[in-house]
Coordinates of C-alpha atoms in Angstrom, one line a residue:
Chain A
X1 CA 65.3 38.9 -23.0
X2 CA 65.3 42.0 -21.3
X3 CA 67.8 45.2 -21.5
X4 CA 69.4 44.0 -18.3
X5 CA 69.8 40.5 -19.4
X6 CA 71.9 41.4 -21.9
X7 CA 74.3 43.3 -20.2
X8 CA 74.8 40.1 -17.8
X9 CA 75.5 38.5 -20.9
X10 CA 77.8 41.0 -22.5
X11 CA 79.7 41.5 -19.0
X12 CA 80.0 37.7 -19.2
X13 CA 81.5 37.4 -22.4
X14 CA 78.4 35.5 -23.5
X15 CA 76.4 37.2 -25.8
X16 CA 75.5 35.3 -28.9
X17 CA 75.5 36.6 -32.4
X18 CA 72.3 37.4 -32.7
X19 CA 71.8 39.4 -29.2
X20 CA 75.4 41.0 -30.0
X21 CA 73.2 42.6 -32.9
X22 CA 70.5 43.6 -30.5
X23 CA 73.0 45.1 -28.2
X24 CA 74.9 47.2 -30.7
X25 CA 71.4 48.2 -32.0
X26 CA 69.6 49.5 -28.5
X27 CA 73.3 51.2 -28.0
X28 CA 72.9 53.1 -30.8
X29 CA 69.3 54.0 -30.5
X30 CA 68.6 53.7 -26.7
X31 CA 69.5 56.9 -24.7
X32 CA 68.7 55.4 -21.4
X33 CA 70.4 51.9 -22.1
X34 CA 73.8 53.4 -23.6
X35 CA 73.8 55.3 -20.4
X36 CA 73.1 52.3 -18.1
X37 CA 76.0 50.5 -19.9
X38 CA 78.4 53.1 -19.7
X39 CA 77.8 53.3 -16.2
X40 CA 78.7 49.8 -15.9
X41 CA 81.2 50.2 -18.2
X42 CA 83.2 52.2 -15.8
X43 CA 82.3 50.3 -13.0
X44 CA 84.0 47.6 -14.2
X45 CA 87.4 49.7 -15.1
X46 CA 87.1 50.8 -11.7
X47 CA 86.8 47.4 -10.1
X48 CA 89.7 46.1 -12.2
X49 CA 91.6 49.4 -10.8
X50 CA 90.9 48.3 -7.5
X51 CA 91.4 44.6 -8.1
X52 CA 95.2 46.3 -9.4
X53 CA 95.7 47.7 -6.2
X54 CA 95.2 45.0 -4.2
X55 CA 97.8 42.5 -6.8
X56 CA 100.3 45.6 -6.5
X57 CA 100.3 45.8 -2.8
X58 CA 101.0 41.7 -2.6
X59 CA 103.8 42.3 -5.2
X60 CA 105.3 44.7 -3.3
X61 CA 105.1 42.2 -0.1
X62 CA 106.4 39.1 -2.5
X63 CA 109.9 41.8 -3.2
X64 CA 110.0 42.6 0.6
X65 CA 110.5 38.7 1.0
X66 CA 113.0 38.7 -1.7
X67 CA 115.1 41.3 -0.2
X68 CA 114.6 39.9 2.8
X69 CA 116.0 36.4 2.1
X70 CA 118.8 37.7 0.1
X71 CA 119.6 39.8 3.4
X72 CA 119.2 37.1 5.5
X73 CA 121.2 34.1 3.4
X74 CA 124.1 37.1 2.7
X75 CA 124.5 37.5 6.6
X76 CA 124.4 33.5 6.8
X77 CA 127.5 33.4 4.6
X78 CA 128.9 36.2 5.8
X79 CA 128.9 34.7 9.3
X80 CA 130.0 31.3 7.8
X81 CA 133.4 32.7 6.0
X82 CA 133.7 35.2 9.4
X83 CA 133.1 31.4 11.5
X84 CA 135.9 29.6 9.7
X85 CA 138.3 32.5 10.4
X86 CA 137.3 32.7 13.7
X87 CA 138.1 29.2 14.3
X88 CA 141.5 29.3 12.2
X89 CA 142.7 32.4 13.5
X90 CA 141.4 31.6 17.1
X91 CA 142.9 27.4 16.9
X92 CA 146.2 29.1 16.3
X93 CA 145.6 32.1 18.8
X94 CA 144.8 30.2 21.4
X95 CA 147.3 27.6 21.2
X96 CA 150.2 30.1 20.4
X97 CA 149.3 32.6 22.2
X98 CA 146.2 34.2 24.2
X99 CA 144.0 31.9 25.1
X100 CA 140.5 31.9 23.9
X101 CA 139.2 35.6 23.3
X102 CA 135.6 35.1 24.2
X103 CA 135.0 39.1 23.1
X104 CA 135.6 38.3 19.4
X105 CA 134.1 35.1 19.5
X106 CA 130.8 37.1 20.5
X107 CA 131.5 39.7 18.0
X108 CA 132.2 37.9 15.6
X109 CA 128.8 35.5 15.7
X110 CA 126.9 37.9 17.0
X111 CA 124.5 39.5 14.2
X112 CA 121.0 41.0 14.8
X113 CA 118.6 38.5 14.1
X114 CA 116.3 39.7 10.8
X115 CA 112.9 40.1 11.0
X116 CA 111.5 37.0 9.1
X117 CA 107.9 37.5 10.7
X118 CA 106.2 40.2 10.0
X119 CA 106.3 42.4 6.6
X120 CA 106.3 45.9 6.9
X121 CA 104.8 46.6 3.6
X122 CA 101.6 44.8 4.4
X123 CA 99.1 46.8 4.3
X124 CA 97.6 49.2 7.0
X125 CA 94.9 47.7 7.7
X126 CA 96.9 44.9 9.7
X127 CA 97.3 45.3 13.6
X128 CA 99.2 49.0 13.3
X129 CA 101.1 48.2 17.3
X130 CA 102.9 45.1 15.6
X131 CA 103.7 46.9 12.2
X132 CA 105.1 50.1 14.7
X133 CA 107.0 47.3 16.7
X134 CA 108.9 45.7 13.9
X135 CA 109.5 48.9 12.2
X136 CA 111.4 50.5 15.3
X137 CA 113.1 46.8 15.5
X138 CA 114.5 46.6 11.8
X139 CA 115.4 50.7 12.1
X140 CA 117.0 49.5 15.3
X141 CA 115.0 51.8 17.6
X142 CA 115.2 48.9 20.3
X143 CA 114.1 51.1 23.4
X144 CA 110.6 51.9 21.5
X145 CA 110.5 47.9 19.7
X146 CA 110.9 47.0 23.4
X147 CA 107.7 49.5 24.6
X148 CA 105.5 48.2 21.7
X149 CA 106.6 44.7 21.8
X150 CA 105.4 45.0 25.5
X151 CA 102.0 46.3 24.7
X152 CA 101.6 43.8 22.0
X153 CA 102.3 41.0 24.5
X154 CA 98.6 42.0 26.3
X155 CA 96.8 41.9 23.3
X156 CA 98.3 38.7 21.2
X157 CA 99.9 35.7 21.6
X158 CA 102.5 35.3 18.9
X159 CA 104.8 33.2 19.8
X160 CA 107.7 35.3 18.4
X161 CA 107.0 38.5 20.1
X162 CA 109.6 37.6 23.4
X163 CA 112.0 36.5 20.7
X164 CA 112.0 40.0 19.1
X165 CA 112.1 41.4 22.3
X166 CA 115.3 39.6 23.8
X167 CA 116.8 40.3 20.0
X168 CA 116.0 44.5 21.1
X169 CA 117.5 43.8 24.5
X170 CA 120.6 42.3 23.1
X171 CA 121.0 45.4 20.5
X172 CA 120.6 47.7 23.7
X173 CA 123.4 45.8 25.4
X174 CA 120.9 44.8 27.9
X175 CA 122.4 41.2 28.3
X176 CA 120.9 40.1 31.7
X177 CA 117.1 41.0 30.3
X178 CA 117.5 39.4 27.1
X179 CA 119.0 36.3 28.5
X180 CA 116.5 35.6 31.1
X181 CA 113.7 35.8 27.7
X182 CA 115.9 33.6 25.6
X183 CA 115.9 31.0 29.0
X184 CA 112.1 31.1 29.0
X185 CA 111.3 30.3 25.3
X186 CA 114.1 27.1 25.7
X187 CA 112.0 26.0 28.8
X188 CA 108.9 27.1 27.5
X189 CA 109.9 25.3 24.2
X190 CA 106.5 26.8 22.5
X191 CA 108.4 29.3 20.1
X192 CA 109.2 28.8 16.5
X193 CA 112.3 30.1 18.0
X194 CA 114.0 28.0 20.6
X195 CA 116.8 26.9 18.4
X196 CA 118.0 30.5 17.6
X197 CA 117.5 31.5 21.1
X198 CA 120.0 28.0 22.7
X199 CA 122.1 29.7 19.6
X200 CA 122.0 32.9 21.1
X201 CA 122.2 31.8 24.7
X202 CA 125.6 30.3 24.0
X203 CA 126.7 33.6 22.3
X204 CA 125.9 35.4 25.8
X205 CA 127.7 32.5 27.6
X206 CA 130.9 33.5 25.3
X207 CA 130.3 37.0 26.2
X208 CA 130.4 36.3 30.1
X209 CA 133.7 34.1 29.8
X210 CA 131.5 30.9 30.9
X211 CA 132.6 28.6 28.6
X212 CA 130.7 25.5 30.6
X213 CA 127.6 27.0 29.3
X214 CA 128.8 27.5 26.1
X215 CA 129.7 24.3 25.3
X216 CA 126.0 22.9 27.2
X217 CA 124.1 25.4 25.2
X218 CA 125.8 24.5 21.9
X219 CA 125.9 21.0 22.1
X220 CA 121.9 21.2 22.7
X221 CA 121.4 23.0 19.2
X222 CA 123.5 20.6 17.5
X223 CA 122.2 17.4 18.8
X224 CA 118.3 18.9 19.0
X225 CA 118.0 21.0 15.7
X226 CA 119.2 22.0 12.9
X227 CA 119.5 25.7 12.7
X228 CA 123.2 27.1 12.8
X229 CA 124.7 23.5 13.0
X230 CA 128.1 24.0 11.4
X231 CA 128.5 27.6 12.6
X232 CA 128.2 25.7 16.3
X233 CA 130.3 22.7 15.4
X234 CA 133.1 25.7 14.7
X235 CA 132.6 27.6 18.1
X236 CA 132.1 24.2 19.6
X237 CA 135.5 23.1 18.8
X238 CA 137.3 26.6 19.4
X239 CA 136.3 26.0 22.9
X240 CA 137.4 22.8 23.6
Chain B
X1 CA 110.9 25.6 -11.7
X2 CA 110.8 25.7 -15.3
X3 CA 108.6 22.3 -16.0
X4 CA 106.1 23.4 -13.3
X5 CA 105.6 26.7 -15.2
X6 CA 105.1 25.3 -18.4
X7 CA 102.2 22.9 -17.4
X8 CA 100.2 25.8 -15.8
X9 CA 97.2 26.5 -17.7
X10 CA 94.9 29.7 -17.9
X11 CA 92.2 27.5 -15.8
X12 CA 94.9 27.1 -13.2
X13 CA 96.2 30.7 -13.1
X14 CA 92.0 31.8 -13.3
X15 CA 91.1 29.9 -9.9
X16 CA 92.9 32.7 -8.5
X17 CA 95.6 30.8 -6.5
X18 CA 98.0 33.2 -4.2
X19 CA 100.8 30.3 -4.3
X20 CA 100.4 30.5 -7.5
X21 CA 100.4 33.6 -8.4
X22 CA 103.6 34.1 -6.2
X23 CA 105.4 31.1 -7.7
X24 CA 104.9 32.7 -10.9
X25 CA 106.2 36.0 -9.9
X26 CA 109.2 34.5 -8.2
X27 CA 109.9 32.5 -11.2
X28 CA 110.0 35.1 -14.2
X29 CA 111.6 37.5 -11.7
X30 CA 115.5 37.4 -12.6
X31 CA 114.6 36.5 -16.3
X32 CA 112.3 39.7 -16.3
X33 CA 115.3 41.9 -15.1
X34 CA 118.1 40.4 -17.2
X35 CA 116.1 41.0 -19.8
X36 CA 115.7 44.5 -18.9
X37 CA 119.1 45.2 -18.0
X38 CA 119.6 46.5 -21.9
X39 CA 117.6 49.8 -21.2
X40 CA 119.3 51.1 -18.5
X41 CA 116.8 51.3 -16.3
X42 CA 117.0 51.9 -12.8
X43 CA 116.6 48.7 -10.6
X44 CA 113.4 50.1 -8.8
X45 CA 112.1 50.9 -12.1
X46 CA 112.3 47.4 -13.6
X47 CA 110.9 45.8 -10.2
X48 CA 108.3 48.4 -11.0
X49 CA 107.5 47.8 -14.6
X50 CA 107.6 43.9 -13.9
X51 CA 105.3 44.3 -11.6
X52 CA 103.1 46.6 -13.7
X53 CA 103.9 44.1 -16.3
X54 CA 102.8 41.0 -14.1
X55 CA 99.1 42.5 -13.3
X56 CA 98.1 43.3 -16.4
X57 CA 98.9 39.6 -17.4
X58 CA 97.5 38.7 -14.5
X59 CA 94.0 41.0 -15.3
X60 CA 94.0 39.9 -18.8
X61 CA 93.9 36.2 -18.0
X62 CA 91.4 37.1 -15.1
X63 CA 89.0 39.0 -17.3
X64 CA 89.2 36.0 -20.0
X65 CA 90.7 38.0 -22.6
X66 CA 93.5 34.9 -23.7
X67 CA 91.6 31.9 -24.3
X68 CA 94.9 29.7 -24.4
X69 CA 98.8 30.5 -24.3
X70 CA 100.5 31.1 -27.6
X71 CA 103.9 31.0 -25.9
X72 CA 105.3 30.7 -22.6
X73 CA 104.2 33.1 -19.7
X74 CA 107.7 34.9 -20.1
X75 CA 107.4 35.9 -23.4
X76 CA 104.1 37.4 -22.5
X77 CA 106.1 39.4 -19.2
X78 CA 109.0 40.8 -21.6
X79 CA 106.4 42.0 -24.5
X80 CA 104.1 43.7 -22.1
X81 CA 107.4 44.9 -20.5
X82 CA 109.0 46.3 -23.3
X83 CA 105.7 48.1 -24.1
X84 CA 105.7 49.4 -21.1
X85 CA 109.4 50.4 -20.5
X86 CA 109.0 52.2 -24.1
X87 CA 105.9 53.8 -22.6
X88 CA 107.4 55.2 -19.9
X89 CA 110.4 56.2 -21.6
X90 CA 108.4 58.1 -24.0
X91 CA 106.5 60.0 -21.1
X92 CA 110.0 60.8 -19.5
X93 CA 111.1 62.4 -23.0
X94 CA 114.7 59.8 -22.5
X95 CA 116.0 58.1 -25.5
X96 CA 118.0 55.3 -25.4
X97 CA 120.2 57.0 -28.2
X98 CA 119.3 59.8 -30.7
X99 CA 118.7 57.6 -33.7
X100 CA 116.0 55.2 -32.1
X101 CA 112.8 56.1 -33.2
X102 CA 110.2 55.5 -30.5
X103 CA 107.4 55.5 -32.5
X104 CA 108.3 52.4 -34.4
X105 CA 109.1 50.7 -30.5
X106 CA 105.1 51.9 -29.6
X107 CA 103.7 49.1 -31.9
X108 CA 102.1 46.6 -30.2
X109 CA 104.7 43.6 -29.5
X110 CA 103.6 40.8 -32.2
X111 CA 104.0 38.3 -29.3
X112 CA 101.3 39.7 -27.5
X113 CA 97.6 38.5 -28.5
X114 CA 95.6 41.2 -30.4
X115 CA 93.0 40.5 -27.7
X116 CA 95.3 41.8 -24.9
X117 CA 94.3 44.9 -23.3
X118 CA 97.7 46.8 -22.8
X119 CA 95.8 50.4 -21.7
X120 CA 97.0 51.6 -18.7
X121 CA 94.8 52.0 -15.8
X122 CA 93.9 56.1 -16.3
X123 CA 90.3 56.7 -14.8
X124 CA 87.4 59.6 -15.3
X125 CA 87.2 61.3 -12.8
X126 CA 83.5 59.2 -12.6
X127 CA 85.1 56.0 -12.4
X128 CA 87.3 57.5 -9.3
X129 CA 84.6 57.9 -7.6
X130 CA 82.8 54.8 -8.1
X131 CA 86.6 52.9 -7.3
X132 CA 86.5 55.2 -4.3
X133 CA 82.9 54.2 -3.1
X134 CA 82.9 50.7 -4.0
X135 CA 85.9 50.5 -1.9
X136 CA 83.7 51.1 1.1
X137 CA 81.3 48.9 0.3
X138 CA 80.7 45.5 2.2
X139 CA 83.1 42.5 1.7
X140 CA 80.1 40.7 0.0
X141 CA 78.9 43.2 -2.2
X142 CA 83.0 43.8 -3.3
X143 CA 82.9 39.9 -4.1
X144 CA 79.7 39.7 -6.0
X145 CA 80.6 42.7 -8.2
X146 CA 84.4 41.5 -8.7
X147 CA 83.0 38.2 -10.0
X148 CA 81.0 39.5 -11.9
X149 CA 83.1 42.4 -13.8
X150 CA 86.3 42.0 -13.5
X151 CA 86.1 37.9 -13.7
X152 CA 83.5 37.6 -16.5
X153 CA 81.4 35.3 -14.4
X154 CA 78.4 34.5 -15.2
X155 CA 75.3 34.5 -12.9
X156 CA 75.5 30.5 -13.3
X157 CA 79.5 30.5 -12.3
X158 CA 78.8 33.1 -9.6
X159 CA 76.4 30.4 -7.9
X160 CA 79.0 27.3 -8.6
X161 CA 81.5 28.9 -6.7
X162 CA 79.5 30.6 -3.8
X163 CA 76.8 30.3 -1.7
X164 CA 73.9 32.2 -3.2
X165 CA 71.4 29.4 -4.6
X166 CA 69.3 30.6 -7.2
X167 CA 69.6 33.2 -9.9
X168 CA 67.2 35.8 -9.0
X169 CA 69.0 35.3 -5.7
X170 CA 72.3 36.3 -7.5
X171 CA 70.2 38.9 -9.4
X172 CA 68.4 40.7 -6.6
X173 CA 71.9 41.3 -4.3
X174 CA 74.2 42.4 -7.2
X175 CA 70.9 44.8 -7.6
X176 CA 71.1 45.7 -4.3
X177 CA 74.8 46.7 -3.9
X178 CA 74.7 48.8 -7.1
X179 CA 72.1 50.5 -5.5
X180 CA 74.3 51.5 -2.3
X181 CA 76.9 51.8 -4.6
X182 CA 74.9 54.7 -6.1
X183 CA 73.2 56.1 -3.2
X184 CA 77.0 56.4 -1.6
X185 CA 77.8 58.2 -4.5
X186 CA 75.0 60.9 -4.6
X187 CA 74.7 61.2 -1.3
X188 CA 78.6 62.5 -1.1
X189 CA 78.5 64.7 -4.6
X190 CA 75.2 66.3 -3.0
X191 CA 77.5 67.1 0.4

């Protein structure tokens, strides 16, 4: 067995009793081999170093998605609770009152959607135009999110990038543009987000008074998918 | 949750699953930080330490140092944890309250196997470099030298689970990339 041989073996966790003696005794009396084994030695600590950098870096992504849920599932109830108001304070409203307030019906259901696609704490080696994207998105720097969203467009084809973008347009108040996206990924219907864009179609129909399209765009999300179901049963019935 | 995690076994955890390794993490999470909540710590700090805590489970079962569990994966988490948080405690000079004695804390946790290597990851300034420079080596070479010191694998495992076919195959690329390995080094420290 030679010298190298056994430091596969002792790397491996398999040398036997015998070569274990062999190995302490070339440690002790071997210049060049107790050098050669130190050297591996630290190797290794510096792989499992690395190796720890890599685990940390998908921990830290593994919390982002924590945070992000909790975020996500808070607004959900949030919007619920605000939902059922809205359609107890709006049923009596309405019939005692005003009529249907289409402004705080909008205001009311209207929340930026997260961004469940891409993780910002991923690591920098990943495409840097997307990361740059959905970090102006989530710090709600829509005019730049747009600009990079844009760009990204030419180069990829996610399928959630002219989501994101109608979500920037809405935060800029840019109504028209972000409808006109929405409408495309409906038609298109090759998005993992035409559900949430009918849902926020029939928000913008509340906005612009059309209750017609309201009522067309909601009843399409409840009879074709799930997402936002009782949240559009309420609005559904404060219109009619 | 709970039966799922008590069926996993080291061979599981060791094939290196990312599900896996997440469900674990997701799983001990809120035990981990109610079980924490006694030192006070801030809520970044506990992520942080449970995280900390997590890899060097995580790195002790990769490098084969447990051989089988002794108790469930949580009670591994909160020793190394508590370790840990006393560690860090003691570094930041705080005391929980004047009478504790952190030195009787420092023990190792009787939970944790006497096998378990609890040092924390503090590097020569040699094995910097070498972290540095393998870092830039190819994604083979990384691979081939990952298996083989920070998994334990054998040159018999290393060809079960990859595509080189024969020992001296194995042999003559791990020699290879520690020879790059060192020539990247040299060549910079001679710069």
């Amino acid at each position: 067995m030679t010298n190298q041989d056994l430091l596969y073996h002792y790397f491996s966790n398999s040398l036997t009793a015998e070569q274990e003696v062999v190995f302490q005794t070339l440690l002790e009396s071997d210049e060049e081999f107790k050098a050669e084994f130190e050297y591996e030695n630290s190797l290794k600590k510096a792989i499992k170093s690395h190796e720890s950098d890599v685990l940390k870096t998908k921990l830290q992504g593994f919390e982002h998605d924590i945070n992000s849920k909790k975020t996500e599932s808070f607004n959900y109830r949030y919007l619920a609770v605000a939902a059922s108001l809205v359609l107890l304070v709006g049923w009596f409203g309405y019939n005692s009152f005003f009529g249907t307030n289409y402004s705080n019906l909008y205001n009311t259901n209207f929340s930026e959607y997260p961004n469940t696609v891409y993780t910002i704490t991923r690591g920098d080696d990943e495409n840097t135009l997307e990361r740059e994207a959905f970090v102006a998105y989530e710090t709600k720097n829509y005019e730049t999110a747009i600009e990079k969203f844009d760009a990204l467009s030419e180069t990829t084809a996610q399928n959630y990038i002219p989501f994101y973008k109608a979500q920037a347009h809405l935060g800029l108040e840019n109504i028209d543009d972000a409808k006109t996206l929405f409408t495309e990924i409906v038609e298109e219907d090759n998005s993992d987000f035409v559900a949430e864009s009918t849902w926020y179609l029939a928000l913008i129909a509340i906005k612009d008074k059309d209750k017609e399209q309201a009522k067309f765009h909601l009843e399409n999300l409840i009879a074709n998918y799930s997402y936002n179901q009782a949240k559009a049963k309420a609005l559904l019935e404060e219109l009619n | 949750m709970e039966s799922v995690q008590e069926n996993i076994t080291i061979e599981d955890l060791k094939q290196g699953s990312d599900l896996l390794f997440k469900q674990i993490y997701e799983d001990n999470r809120d035990k981990f930080l109610n079980f924490a909540r006694k030192y006070n710590l801030p809520q970044d700090d506990t992520i942080d330490v449970y995280q900390d805590a997590y890899i060097i489970f995580y790195n002790n079962i990769m490098e084969g140092k447990v051989e089988k569990f002794t108790s469930s994966i949580s009670t591994y988490l909160f020793s190394i944890g508590k370790y840990l948080i006393f560690d860090k405690m003691k570094k930041n000079n705080k005391t929980i309250n004047p009478d504790f004695d952190l030195s009787l804390i420092r023990e190792r946790d009787a939970l944790v196997d006497a096998s378990f290597d609890l040092d924390p990851n503090d590097l020569t300034a040699e094995q910097v470099l070498l972290k540095k420079y393998f870092g830039t080596l190819g994604k083979k070479c990384q691979e081939l030298l990952t298996l083989f010191y920070y998994r334990g694998y054998s040159i018999k495992d290393i060809i079960a689970t990859s595509e080189y076919t024969s020992e001296n195959v194995v042999k003559s690329a791990k020699s290879r990339c520690m020879k790059t390995l060192k020539e990247r080094i040299n060549s910079n420290s001679n710069d």
